Coordinates of N, CA and C in Angstrom, one line a residue:
Chain A
N9 N -61.8 -78.3 126.6 CA -63.2 -78.8 126.3 C -63.9 -77.8 125.4
A10 N -64.0 -78.2 124.1 CA -64.5 -77.3 123.1 C -66.0 -77.2 123.1
G11 N -66.8 -78.2 123.6 CA -68.2 -78.2 123.6 C -68.7 -78.7 122.2
V12 N -69.5 -77.8 121.6 CA -70.1 -78.1 120.3 C -69.4 -77.1 119.2
T13 N -68.8 -77.8 118.2 CA -68.0 -77.0 117.2 C -68.7 -77.2 115.9
Q14 N -69.0 -76.1 115.2 CA -69.5 -76.1 113.9 C -68.6 -75.6 112.8
T15 N -68.5 -76.3 111.7 CA -67.7 -75.8 110.6 C -68.5 -75.9 109.3
P16 N -68.4 -75.0 108.4 CA -67.7 -73.7 108.5 C -68.5 -72.7 109.3
K17 N -68.0 -71.5 109.5 CA -68.7 -70.4 110.2 C -69.6 -69.6 109.2
F18 N -69.1 -69.5 108.0 CA -69.8 -68.8 106.9 C -69.7 -69.5 105.6
R19 N -70.7 -69.4 104.7 CA -70.6 -70.0 103.4 C -71.6 -69.3 102.5
V20 N -71.1 -69.1 101.3 CA -72.0 -68.6 100.2 C -72.1 -69.6 99.1
L21 N -73.3 -70.0 98.8 CA -73.5 -71.0 97.7 C -74.3 -70.4 96.6
K22 N -74.2 -71.0 95.4 CA -75.1 -70.6 94.3 C -76.2 -71.7 94.3
T23 N -77.4 -71.2 93.8 CA -78.5 -72.1 93.7 C -78.1 -73.4 93.0
G24 N -78.4 -74.5 93.6 CA -78.1 -75.8 93.0 C -76.9 -76.5 93.5
Q25 N -76.0 -75.7 94.1 CA -74.8 -76.3 94.7 C -75.1 -77.1 95.9
S26 N -74.2 -78.0 96.3 CA -74.4 -78.8 97.4 C -73.3 -78.5 98.5
M27 N -73.6 -78.8 99.7 CA -72.6 -78.6 100.7 C -72.9 -79.4 102.0
T28 N -72.0 -79.6 102.8 CA -72.2 -80.4 104.1 C -71.7 -79.5 105.2
L29 N -72.5 -79.4 106.3 CA -72.2 -78.7 107.5 C -71.8 -79.8 108.5
L30 N -70.7 -79.5 109.2 CA -70.2 -80.5 110.2 C -70.4 -79.9 111.6
C31 N -70.9 -80.8 112.4 CA -71.0 -80.5 113.9 C -70.3 -81.6 114.6
A32 N -69.5 -81.2 115.6 CA -68.8 -82.1 116.4 C -68.9 -81.7 117.9
Q33 N -69.2 -82.7 118.7 CA -69.3 -82.4 120.2 C -68.4 -83.4 120.9
D34 N -67.8 -82.9 122.0 CA -66.9 -83.7 122.8 C -67.4 -83.9 124.2
M35 N -68.7 -83.9 124.4 CA -69.3 -84.1 125.7 C -69.9 -85.5 125.8
N36 N -69.7 -86.4 124.8 CA -70.3 -87.7 124.9 C -71.8 -87.7 125.0
H37 N -72.4 -86.7 124.3 CA -73.9 -86.6 124.4 C -74.6 -87.5 123.4
E38 N -75.7 -88.1 123.9 CA -76.4 -89.0 123.0 C -77.2 -88.3 121.9
Y39 N -77.8 -87.1 122.3 CA -78.7 -86.5 121.3 C -78.0 -85.3 120.6
M40 N -78.3 -85.2 119.3 CA -77.8 -84.1 118.5 C -78.9 -83.5 117.6
Y41 N -78.8 -82.3 117.3 CA -79.8 -81.6 116.6 C -79.3 -80.6 115.6
W42 N -80.1 -80.4 114.6 CA -79.8 -79.2 113.7 C -81.1 -78.4 113.6
Y43 N -80.9 -77.1 113.9 CA -81.9 -76.1 113.8 C -81.5 -75.0 112.8
R44 N -82.5 -74.4 112.3 CA -82.2 -73.2 111.5 C -82.9 -72.0 112.2
Q45 N -82.3 -70.8 112.1 CA -82.8 -69.6 112.8 C -83.0 -68.6 111.7
D46 N -84.3 -68.1 111.6 CA -84.7 -67.1 110.7 C -85.4 -66.0 111.4
P47 N -85.2 -64.7 111.0 CA -85.8 -63.6 111.7 C -87.3 -63.8 111.9
G48 N -87.7 -63.6 113.1 CA -89.1 -63.6 113.4 C -89.7 -65.0 113.5
M49 N -88.9 -66.0 113.3 CA -89.4 -67.4 113.3 C -88.7 -68.3 114.4
G50 N -87.8 -67.7 115.1 CA -87.2 -68.5 116.1 C -86.3 -69.6 115.6
L51 N -86.2 -70.7 116.3 CA -85.4 -71.8 115.8 C -86.4 -72.9 115.4
R52 N -86.1 -73.5 114.3 CA -87.0 -74.6 113.8 C -86.1 -75.8 113.6
L53 N -86.6 -76.9 114.0 CA -85.8 -78.1 114.0 C -85.8 -78.8 112.6
I54 N -84.7 -79.1 112.1 CA -84.5 -79.7 110.8 C -84.5 -81.2 110.9
H55 N -83.5 -81.7 111.6 CA -83.4 -83.1 111.8 C -82.7 -83.3 113.2
Y56 N -82.9 -84.5 113.8 CA -82.2 -84.7 115.0 C -81.8 -86.2 115.1
S57 N -81.0 -86.5 116.1 CA -80.5 -87.9 116.2 C -80.5 -88.2 117.7
V58 N -81.0 -89.4 118.1 CA -81.0 -89.8 119.5 C -79.9 -90.8 119.8
G59 N -79.0 -91.1 118.8 CA -77.9 -92.0 119.0 C -77.2 -92.3 117.7
E60 N -76.0 -92.8 117.8 CA -75.2 -93.1 116.7 C -76.0 -94.0 115.7
G61 N -76.0 -93.7 114.4 CA -76.7 -94.5 113.4 C -78.2 -94.2 113.3
T62 N -78.7 -93.3 114.1 CA -80.2 -93.0 114.0 C -80.4 -91.6 113.7
T63 N -81.4 -91.3 112.9 CA -81.8 -89.9 112.7 C -83.3 -89.8 112.6
A64 N -83.9 -88.6 112.8 CA -85.3 -88.4 112.7 C -85.6 -87.0 112.1
K65 N -86.8 -86.9 111.5 CA -87.1 -85.6 110.9 C -87.7 -84.7 112.0
G66 N -87.4 -83.4 111.8 CA -87.9 -82.4 112.6 C -89.1 -81.7 111.9
E67 N -89.2 -80.4 112.2 CA -90.3 -79.6 111.6 C -90.2 -79.2 110.2
V68 N -88.9 -79.0 109.7 CA -88.6 -78.5 108.4 C -87.5 -79.3 107.7
P69 N -87.7 -80.6 107.5 CA -86.7 -81.5 107.0 C -86.4 -81.4 105.4
D70 N -87.4 -80.8 104.7 CA -87.3 -80.9 103.2 C -86.1 -80.2 102.7
G71 N -85.3 -80.8 101.8 CA -84.2 -80.2 101.2 C -82.9 -80.5 102.0
Y72 N -83.0 -81.2 103.1 CA -81.8 -81.5 103.9 C -81.7 -83.0 104.2
N73 N -80.5 -83.5 104.3 CA -80.2 -84.8 104.8 C -79.2 -84.8 105.9
V74 N -79.2 -85.8 106.7 CA -78.3 -85.8 107.9 C -77.7 -87.2 108.0
S75 N -76.6 -87.3 108.7 CA -76.0 -88.6 109.0 C -75.3 -88.5 110.3
R76 N -75.3 -89.6 111.1 CA -74.7 -89.7 112.4 C -73.9 -91.0 112.5
L77 N -72.8 -91.0 111.7 CA -72.0 -92.3 111.7 C -71.2 -92.5 112.9
K78 N -70.8 -91.4 113.6 CA -70.1 -91.5 114.8 C -70.8 -90.7 115.9
K79 N -70.8 -91.1 117.1 CA -71.5 -90.5 118.2 C -71.2 -89.0 118.3
Q80 N -70.0 -88.6 118.0 CA -69.6 -87.2 118.3 C -69.9 -86.3 117.1
N81 N -70.2 -86.8 115.9 CA -70.4 -86.0 114.8 C -71.8 -86.1 114.2
F82 N -72.4 -85.0 113.7 CA -73.7 -84.9 113.1 C -73.6 -84.0 111.9
L83 N -73.7 -84.6 110.7 CA -73.6 -83.9 109.5 C -74.9 -83.5 108.9
L84 N -75.0 -82.2 108.4 CA -76.2 -81.7 107.7 C -75.8 -81.5 106.3
G85 N -76.5 -82.1 105.3 CA -76.2 -81.9 103.9 C -77.3 -81.2 103.2
L86 N -76.9 -80.3 102.3 CA -77.8 -79.7 101.3 C -77.5 -80.2 100.0
E87 N -78.3 -81.0 99.3 CA -78.0 -81.6 98.0 C -78.1 -80.6 96.9
S88 N -79.0 -79.7 96.9 CA -79.2 -78.7 95.9 C -79.8 -77.5 96.5
A89 N -78.9 -76.6 96.9 CA -79.2 -75.4 97.7 C -80.2 -74.5 96.9
A90 N -81.1 -73.9 97.7 CA -82.1 -73.0 97.2 C -82.0 -71.7 98.1
P91 N -82.4 -70.6 97.5 CA -82.4 -69.3 98.3 C -83.2 -69.4 99.6
S92 N -84.2 -70.2 99.6 CA -85.0 -70.3 100.8 C -84.2 -71.0 102.0
Q93 N -83.1 -71.5 101.6 CA -82.2 -72.2 102.7 C -81.2 -71.2 103.2
T94 N -81.3 -70.0 102.8 CA -80.4 -68.9 103.4 C -80.9 -68.7 104.8
S95 N -80.0 -68.9 105.8 CA -80.3 -68.9 107.2 C -79.1 -69.1 108.0
V96 N -79.3 -69.0 109.3 CA -78.2 -69.4 110.3 C -78.5 -70.7 110.8
Y97 N -77.6 -71.6 110.7 CA -77.8 -73.0 111.2 C -77.1 -73.3 112.5
F98 N -77.8 -73.8 113.4 CA -77.2 -74.1 114.7 C -77.3 -75.6 115.0
C99 N -76.2 -76.1 115.4 CA -76.1 -77.5 115.9 C -76.2 -77.5 117.4
A100 N -76.8 -78.5 118.0 CA -76.9 -78.6 119.4 C -76.8 -80.0 119.9
S101 N -76.3 -80.2 121.1 CA -76.3 -81.6 121.6 C -76.8 -81.6 123.0
S102 N -77.2 -82.8 123.5 CA -77.8 -82.9 124.8 C -77.5 -84.3 125.4
A103 N -77.3 -84.3 126.6 CA -77.3 -85.6 127.3 C -78.8 -86.0 127.6
H104 N -79.1 -87.3 127.7 CA -80.4 -87.6 128.2 C -80.5 -87.6 129.7
V105 N -81.6 -87.2 130.2 CA -81.8 -87.2 131.7 C -81.7 -88.6 132.2
P106 N -80.8 -88.9 133.2 CA -80.6 -90.2 133.7 C -81.9 -90.9 134.0
G107 N -82.1 -92.1 133.5 CA -83.3 -92.9 133.8 C -84.6 -92.4 133.0
Q108 N -84.4 -91.4 132.2 CA -85.5 -90.9 131.4 C -85.2 -90.9 129.9
R109 N -86.2 -90.8 129.1 CA -86.1 -90.8 127.7 C -86.3 -89.4 127.1
F110 N -85.9 -88.4 127.8 CA -86.1 -87.1 127.2 C -84.8 -86.3 127.4
P111 N -84.6 -85.3 126.6 CA -83.3 -84.6 126.6 C -83.2 -83.6 127.8
N112 N -82.0 -83.4 128.3 CA -81.7 -82.4 129.2 C -81.5 -81.1 128.4
S113 N -80.9 -80.1 129.0 CA -80.8 -78.8 128.3 C -79.8 -79.0 127.1
L114 N -80.0 -78.2 126.1 CA -79.2 -78.3 124.9 C -78.0 -77.4 125.0
H115 N -76.9 -77.8 124.4 CA -75.7 -77.0 124.3 C -75.5 -76.7 122.8
F116 N -75.4 -75.4 122.5 CA -75.4 -75.0 121.1 C -74.0 -74.7 120.6
G117 N -73.8 -74.9 119.3 CA -72.6 -74.4 118.7 C -72.7 -72.9 118.3
N118 N -71.7 -72.3 117.7 CA -71.7 -70.9 117.4 C -72.5 -70.6 116.1
G119 N -72.9 -71.6 115.4 CA -73.7 -71.3 114.2 C -72.9 -71.2 112.9
T120 N -73.6 -71.5 111.8 CA -73.1 -71.3 110.4 C -74.0 -70.4 109.7
R121 N -73.5 -69.3 109.2 CA -74.3 -68.4 108.4 C -74.2 -68.8 106.9
L122 N -75.3 -69.2 106.3 CA -75.3 -69.7 104.9 C -76.1 -68.8 104.1
T123 N -75.6 -68.3 103.0 CA -76.3 -67.5 102.0 C -76.3 -68.2 100.7
V124 N -77.5 -68.4 100.1 CA -77.7 -69.0 98.8 C -78.2 -68.0 97.9
T125 N -77.4 -67.8 96.8 CA -77.7 -66.7 95.8 C -78.3 -67.3 94.5
Chain B
A2 N -99.0 -81.8 117.6 CA -97.6 -81.4 117.9 C -97.6 -80.2 118.8
Q3 N -96.6 -80.2 119.7 CA -96.5 -79.0 120.6 C -96.1 -77.8 119.9
S4 N -96.5 -76.6 120.4 CA -96.1 -75.4 119.8 C -95.8 -74.4 121.0
V5 N -95.1 -73.4 120.7 CA -94.8 -72.4 121.8 C -95.0 -71.0 121.2
S6 N -95.7 -70.2 122.0 CA -96.0 -68.8 121.6 C -95.4 -67.8 122.5
Q7 N -94.7 -66.9 121.9 CA -94.1 -65.8 122.6 C -94.7 -64.5 122.0
H8 N -95.7 -63.9 122.7 CA -96.5 -62.9 122.1 C -95.7 -61.5 122.0
N9 N -94.8 -61.3 122.9 CA -94.0 -60.1 122.9 C -92.8 -60.3 121.9
H10 N -92.9 -59.6 120.8 CA -91.8 -59.8 119.8 C -90.6 -58.9 120.1
H11 N -90.9 -57.7 120.6 CA -89.9 -56.7 120.8 C -90.3 -55.9 122.1
V12 N -89.4 -55.9 123.1 CA -89.7 -55.1 124.3 C -88.5 -54.2 124.5
I13 N -88.9 -52.9 124.9 CA -87.9 -51.9 125.2 C -88.1 -51.4 126.6
L14 N -87.1 -51.5 127.4 CA -87.2 -51.1 128.8 C -86.0 -50.2 129.2
S15 N -86.2 -49.4 130.2 CA -85.1 -48.7 130.8 C -84.4 -49.5 131.9
E16 N -83.2 -49.2 132.1 CA -82.5 -49.9 133.1 C -83.2 -49.8 134.5
A17 N -83.2 -50.9 135.2 CA -83.9 -50.9 136.6 C -85.3 -51.2 136.5
A18 N -85.9 -51.2 135.3 CA -87.3 -51.6 135.1 C -87.5 -53.1 135.3
S19 N -88.7 -53.5 135.7 CA -88.9 -55.0 135.8 C -89.3 -55.6 134.5
L20 N -89.0 -56.8 134.4 CA -89.2 -57.5 133.1 C -90.2 -58.7 133.3
E21 N -91.1 -58.9 132.4 CA -91.8 -60.1 132.3 C -92.1 -60.5 130.9
L22 N -91.6 -61.6 130.4 CA -91.8 -62.1 129.0 C -92.7 -63.3 129.1
G23 N -93.7 -63.2 128.2 CA -94.7 -64.3 128.2 C -94.3 -65.5 127.3
C24 N -94.7 -66.7 127.8 CA -94.5 -67.9 127.0 C -95.7 -68.8 127.3
N25 N -96.3 -69.2 126.2 CA -97.4 -70.2 126.4 C -97.1 -71.4 125.4
Y26 N -97.5 -72.6 125.9 CA -97.3 -73.8 125.0 C -98.6 -74.4 124.8
S27 N -98.7 -75.3 123.8 CA -99.9 -75.9 123.5 C -99.8 -77.4 123.5
Y28 N -99.6 -78.0 124.7 CA -99.6 -79.4 124.9 C -100.2 -79.8 126.2
G29 N -101.1 -80.7 126.3 CA -101.8 -81.0 127.5 C -101.1 -82.0 128.4
G30 N -100.1 -82.6 128.0 CA -99.4 -83.6 128.8 C -98.3 -83.0 129.6
T31 N -97.4 -83.9 130.1 CA -96.2 -83.4 130.9 C -95.2 -82.8 130.0
V32 N -94.7 -81.7 130.5 CA -93.7 -80.9 129.7 C -92.4 -80.6 130.5
N33 N -91.3 -80.5 129.8 CA -90.1 -79.8 130.3 C -90.1 -78.5 129.6
L34 N -89.7 -77.5 130.4 CA -89.7 -76.1 129.9 C -88.3 -75.4 130.1
F35 N -88.0 -74.6 129.1 CA -86.7 -74.0 129.1 C -86.8 -72.5 128.7
W36 N -85.9 -71.7 129.2 CA -85.6 -70.4 128.6 C -84.2 -70.3 128.2
Y37 N -83.9 -69.8 127.0 CA -82.6 -69.6 126.5 C -82.4 -68.1 126.2
V38 N -81.2 -67.6 126.2 CA -80.8 -66.2 125.9 C -79.8 -66.3 124.8
Q39 N -79.9 -65.4 123.8 CA -79.0 -65.2 122.7 C -78.5 -63.8 122.7
Y40 N -77.3 -63.5 123.2 CA -76.7 -62.2 123.1 C -76.3 -61.9 121.7
P41 N -76.2 -60.7 121.3 CA -75.9 -60.3 119.9 C -74.6 -61.0 119.4
G42 N -74.8 -61.7 118.3 CA -73.7 -62.4 117.6 C -73.2 -63.7 118.3
Q43 N -74.0 -64.2 119.3 CA -73.6 -65.4 120.0 C -74.6 -66.5 119.8
H44 N -74.3 -67.6 120.3 CA -75.2 -68.8 120.3 C -76.1 -68.7 121.5
L45 N -77.1 -69.6 121.5 CA -78.0 -69.7 122.6 C -77.4 -70.3 123.8
Q46 N -77.8 -69.7 125.0 CA -77.3 -70.2 126.3 C -78.5 -70.4 127.2
L47 N -78.4 -71.4 128.0 CA -79.5 -71.8 128.9 C -79.6 -70.7 130.1
L48 N -80.8 -70.2 130.3 CA -81.0 -69.3 131.4 C -81.6 -70.2 132.6
L49 N -82.6 -71.0 132.3 CA -83.2 -71.8 133.4 C -84.0 -72.9 132.7
K50 N -84.4 -73.9 133.6 CA -85.2 -75.0 133.1 C -86.1 -75.5 134.2
Y51 N -87.3 -76.0 133.8 CA -88.2 -76.7 134.7 C -88.5 -78.1 134.2
F52 N -88.3 -79.0 135.1 CA -88.7 -80.4 134.8 C -89.8 -80.9 135.7
S53 N -89.7 -80.6 137.0 CA -90.7 -80.9 138.0 C -90.5 -80.2 139.3
G54 N -91.4 -80.4 140.3 CA -91.2 -79.8 141.6 C -91.7 -78.4 141.7
D55 N -90.9 -77.5 142.4 CA -91.3 -76.1 142.7 C -91.5 -75.4 141.3
P56 N -92.7 -74.9 141.1 CA -93.0 -74.3 139.8 C -92.3 -72.9 139.6
L57 N -91.7 -72.4 140.7 CA -90.9 -71.2 140.6 C -89.5 -71.6 140.5
V58 N -88.9 -71.3 139.3 CA -87.5 -71.7 139.0 C -86.6 -70.5 138.9
K59 N -85.5 -70.6 139.6 CA -84.5 -69.5 139.5 C -83.4 -69.9 138.6
G60 N -82.9 -69.0 137.8 CA -81.8 -69.3 136.9 C -80.7 -68.4 137.1
I61 N -79.9 -68.2 136.1 CA -78.7 -67.4 136.2 C -79.0 -65.9 136.0
K62 N -78.1 -65.1 136.5 CA -78.2 -63.6 136.2 C -79.5 -63.0 136.8
G63 N -80.0 -63.6 137.8 CA -81.2 -63.0 138.5 C -82.5 -63.3 137.8
F64 N -82.6 -64.1 136.8 CA -83.8 -64.5 136.1 C -84.5 -65.6 136.9
E65 N -85.9 -65.5 136.8 CA -86.7 -66.6 137.3 C -87.9 -66.8 136.4
A66 N -88.5 -67.9 136.5 CA -89.7 -68.2 135.7 C -90.7 -69.0 136.5
E67 N -92.0 -68.8 136.2 CA -93.0 -69.6 137.0 C -93.8 -70.4 136.0
F68 N -93.9 -71.7 136.3 CA -94.7 -72.6 135.6 C -96.1 -72.6 136.1
I69 N -97.1 -72.2 135.3 CA -98.5 -72.3 135.7 C -99.2 -73.2 134.8
K70 N -99.4 -74.5 135.3 CA -99.9 -75.5 134.5 C -101.3 -75.2 133.9
S71 N -102.2 -74.6 134.7 CA -103.5 -74.3 134.3 C -103.6 -73.3 133.2
K72 N -102.5 -72.5 133.1 CA -102.5 -71.5 132.0 C -101.5 -71.9 130.9
F73 N -100.9 -73.1 131.0 CA -100.0 -73.5 130.0 C -98.9 -72.4 129.8
S74 N -98.5 -71.8 130.8 CA -97.5 -70.7 130.7 C -96.2 -71.0 131.5
F75 N -95.2 -70.3 131.1 CA -93.9 -70.3 131.7 C -93.2 -69.0 131.5
N76 N -93.7 -68.0 132.2 CA -93.2 -66.6 131.9 C -91.9 -66.4 132.6
L77 N -91.1 -65.6 132.0 CA -89.8 -65.2 132.5 C -89.8 -63.9 133.1
R78 N -89.2 -63.7 134.3 CA -89.2 -62.5 135.0 C -87.8 -62.1 135.5
K79 N -87.6 -60.8 135.7 CA -86.4 -60.3 136.3 C -86.8 -59.0 137.0
P80 N -86.5 -58.8 138.3 CA -87.0 -57.6 139.0 C -86.4 -56.3 138.5
S81 N -85.2 -56.3 138.0 CA -84.5 -55.1 137.6 C -83.5 -55.4 136.5
V82 N -83.8 -54.9 135.3 CA -82.9 -55.3 134.2 C -81.8 -54.3 134.1
Q83 N -80.7 -54.9 133.4 CA -79.5 -54.1 133.2 C -79.3 -54.0 131.7
W84 N -78.5 -53.0 131.3 CA -78.2 -52.8 129.9 C -77.6 -54.1 129.3
S85 N -76.9 -54.9 130.1 CA -76.3 -56.1 129.6 C -77.3 -57.2 129.3
D86 N -78.5 -57.0 129.7 CA -79.6 -58.0 129.4 C -80.1 -57.9 128.0
T87 N -79.7 -56.9 127.3 CA -80.1 -56.7 125.9 C -79.7 -57.9 125.1
A88 N -80.7 -58.6 124.6 CA -80.5 -59.9 123.9 C -81.9 -60.4 123.4
E89 N -81.9 -61.6 122.8 CA -83.1 -62.2 122.4 C -83.3 -63.4 123.3
Y90 N -84.6 -63.6 123.7 CA -84.9 -64.6 124.6 C -85.9 -65.6 124.0
F91 N -85.6 -66.9 124.2 CA -86.4 -67.9 123.6 C -86.9 -68.9 124.6
C92 N -88.2 -69.2 124.5 CA -88.8 -70.2 125.4 C -88.8 -71.5 124.5
A93 N -88.7 -72.6 125.2 CA -88.7 -73.9 124.5 C -89.4 -74.9 125.4
V94 N -90.0 -75.9 124.7 CA -90.7 -77.0 125.4 C -90.4 -78.3 124.8
N95 N -90.3 -79.3 125.7 CA -90.2 -80.7 125.3 C -91.4 -81.5 125.9
A96 N -92.2 -82.1 125.0 CA -93.4 -82.9 125.5 C -92.8 -84.2 125.9
R97 N -92.8 -84.5 127.2 CA -92.1 -85.7 127.7 C -92.6 -87.0 127.2
D98 N -93.9 -87.1 127.1 CA -94.5 -88.4 126.8 C -94.9 -88.7 125.3
T99 N -94.3 -87.9 124.4 CA -94.6 -88.1 123.0 C -93.5 -88.9 122.4
G100 N -92.5 -89.2 123.1 CA -91.3 -89.9 122.5 C -90.5 -89.1 121.6
R101 N -90.9 -87.8 121.4 CA -90.1 -86.9 120.5 C -89.0 -86.2 121.4
R102 N -87.8 -86.6 121.2 CA -86.8 -86.2 122.2 C -86.1 -84.9 121.6
A103 N -86.9 -83.9 121.4 CA -86.4 -82.7 120.9 C -87.1 -81.5 121.5
L104 N -86.5 -80.3 121.4 CA -87.2 -79.1 121.9 C -87.8 -78.3 120.8
T105 N -89.0 -77.8 121.1 CA -89.7 -76.9 120.2 C -89.5 -75.5 120.8
F106 N -89.0 -74.6 119.9 CA -88.8 -73.2 120.4 C -89.9 -72.2 119.9
G107 N -90.0 -71.2 120.7 CA -90.9 -70.1 120.3 C -90.1 -69.2 119.3
S108 N -90.8 -68.1 118.9 CA -90.2 -67.3 117.9 C -89.3 -66.2 118.5
G109 N -89.2 -66.1 119.8 CA -88.3 -65.3 120.4 C -88.8 -63.9 120.7
T110 N -88.2 -63.3 121.8 CA -88.6 -61.9 122.1 C -87.3 -61.1 122.2
R111 N -87.2 -60.0 121.4 CA -86.0 -59.2 121.4 C -86.2 -58.2 122.5
L112 N -85.3 -58.2 123.5 CA -85.3 -57.2 124.6 C -84.2 -56.2 124.4
Q113 N -84.6 -54.9 124.4 CA -83.6 -53.8 124.3 C -83.7 -53.0 125.6
V114 N -82.6 -52.9 126.3 CA -82.6 -52.2 127.6 C -81.8 -50.9 127.3
Q115 N -82.5 -49.8 127.6 CA -81.8 -48.5 127.4 C -81.2 -48.0 128.6
P116 N -80.0 -47.5 128.5 CA -79.3 -47.0 129.7 C -79.9 -45.7 130.3

């Protein structure tokens, strides 16, 4: 049982390049999230998904796109990377609380450290 | 929109000292509350959570937190810290009746426990 798996673990990009971060979960969770972590700013929500084929914007969505074509996968894309996107990116997933429309506790992946030069 | 404030950015304690980390949120409706811990080089792990019921919640590794609705607070406590508690601690909130099914995190508190 792998939980939440993120690939790649590290990546260096040049300004203007594009890339896709992959998140996969094997817990059959409905909800999936992409957060970025920056020193002194905690975790900020980029985009999230409450089910296959659905996505929603978080607090800092600009410059990112996401897709959830399969329930177990949540992709985060950077179309034209900028130095401001240098960060550690965490994917997380959650089951919904039975009978409720809010998430239970989040399960996190190990993170992707992205540097944009 | 809900927000979370963690006023202690960096706390240094000696082993066996008591710990209290502050967390305040800014939403007047019903909330779910969480504390996560991130050990150096690792991902976030759940310490404890509050959804309803007894406002004093016990979590793993001897941690507990108290929900005080009138103060919009969910402070984390531990009676006696160990060197292995050195980590970053994050408070998070989900505003249940907004329809936004995501957690908002605070900026974190870095705890350093000296042997």
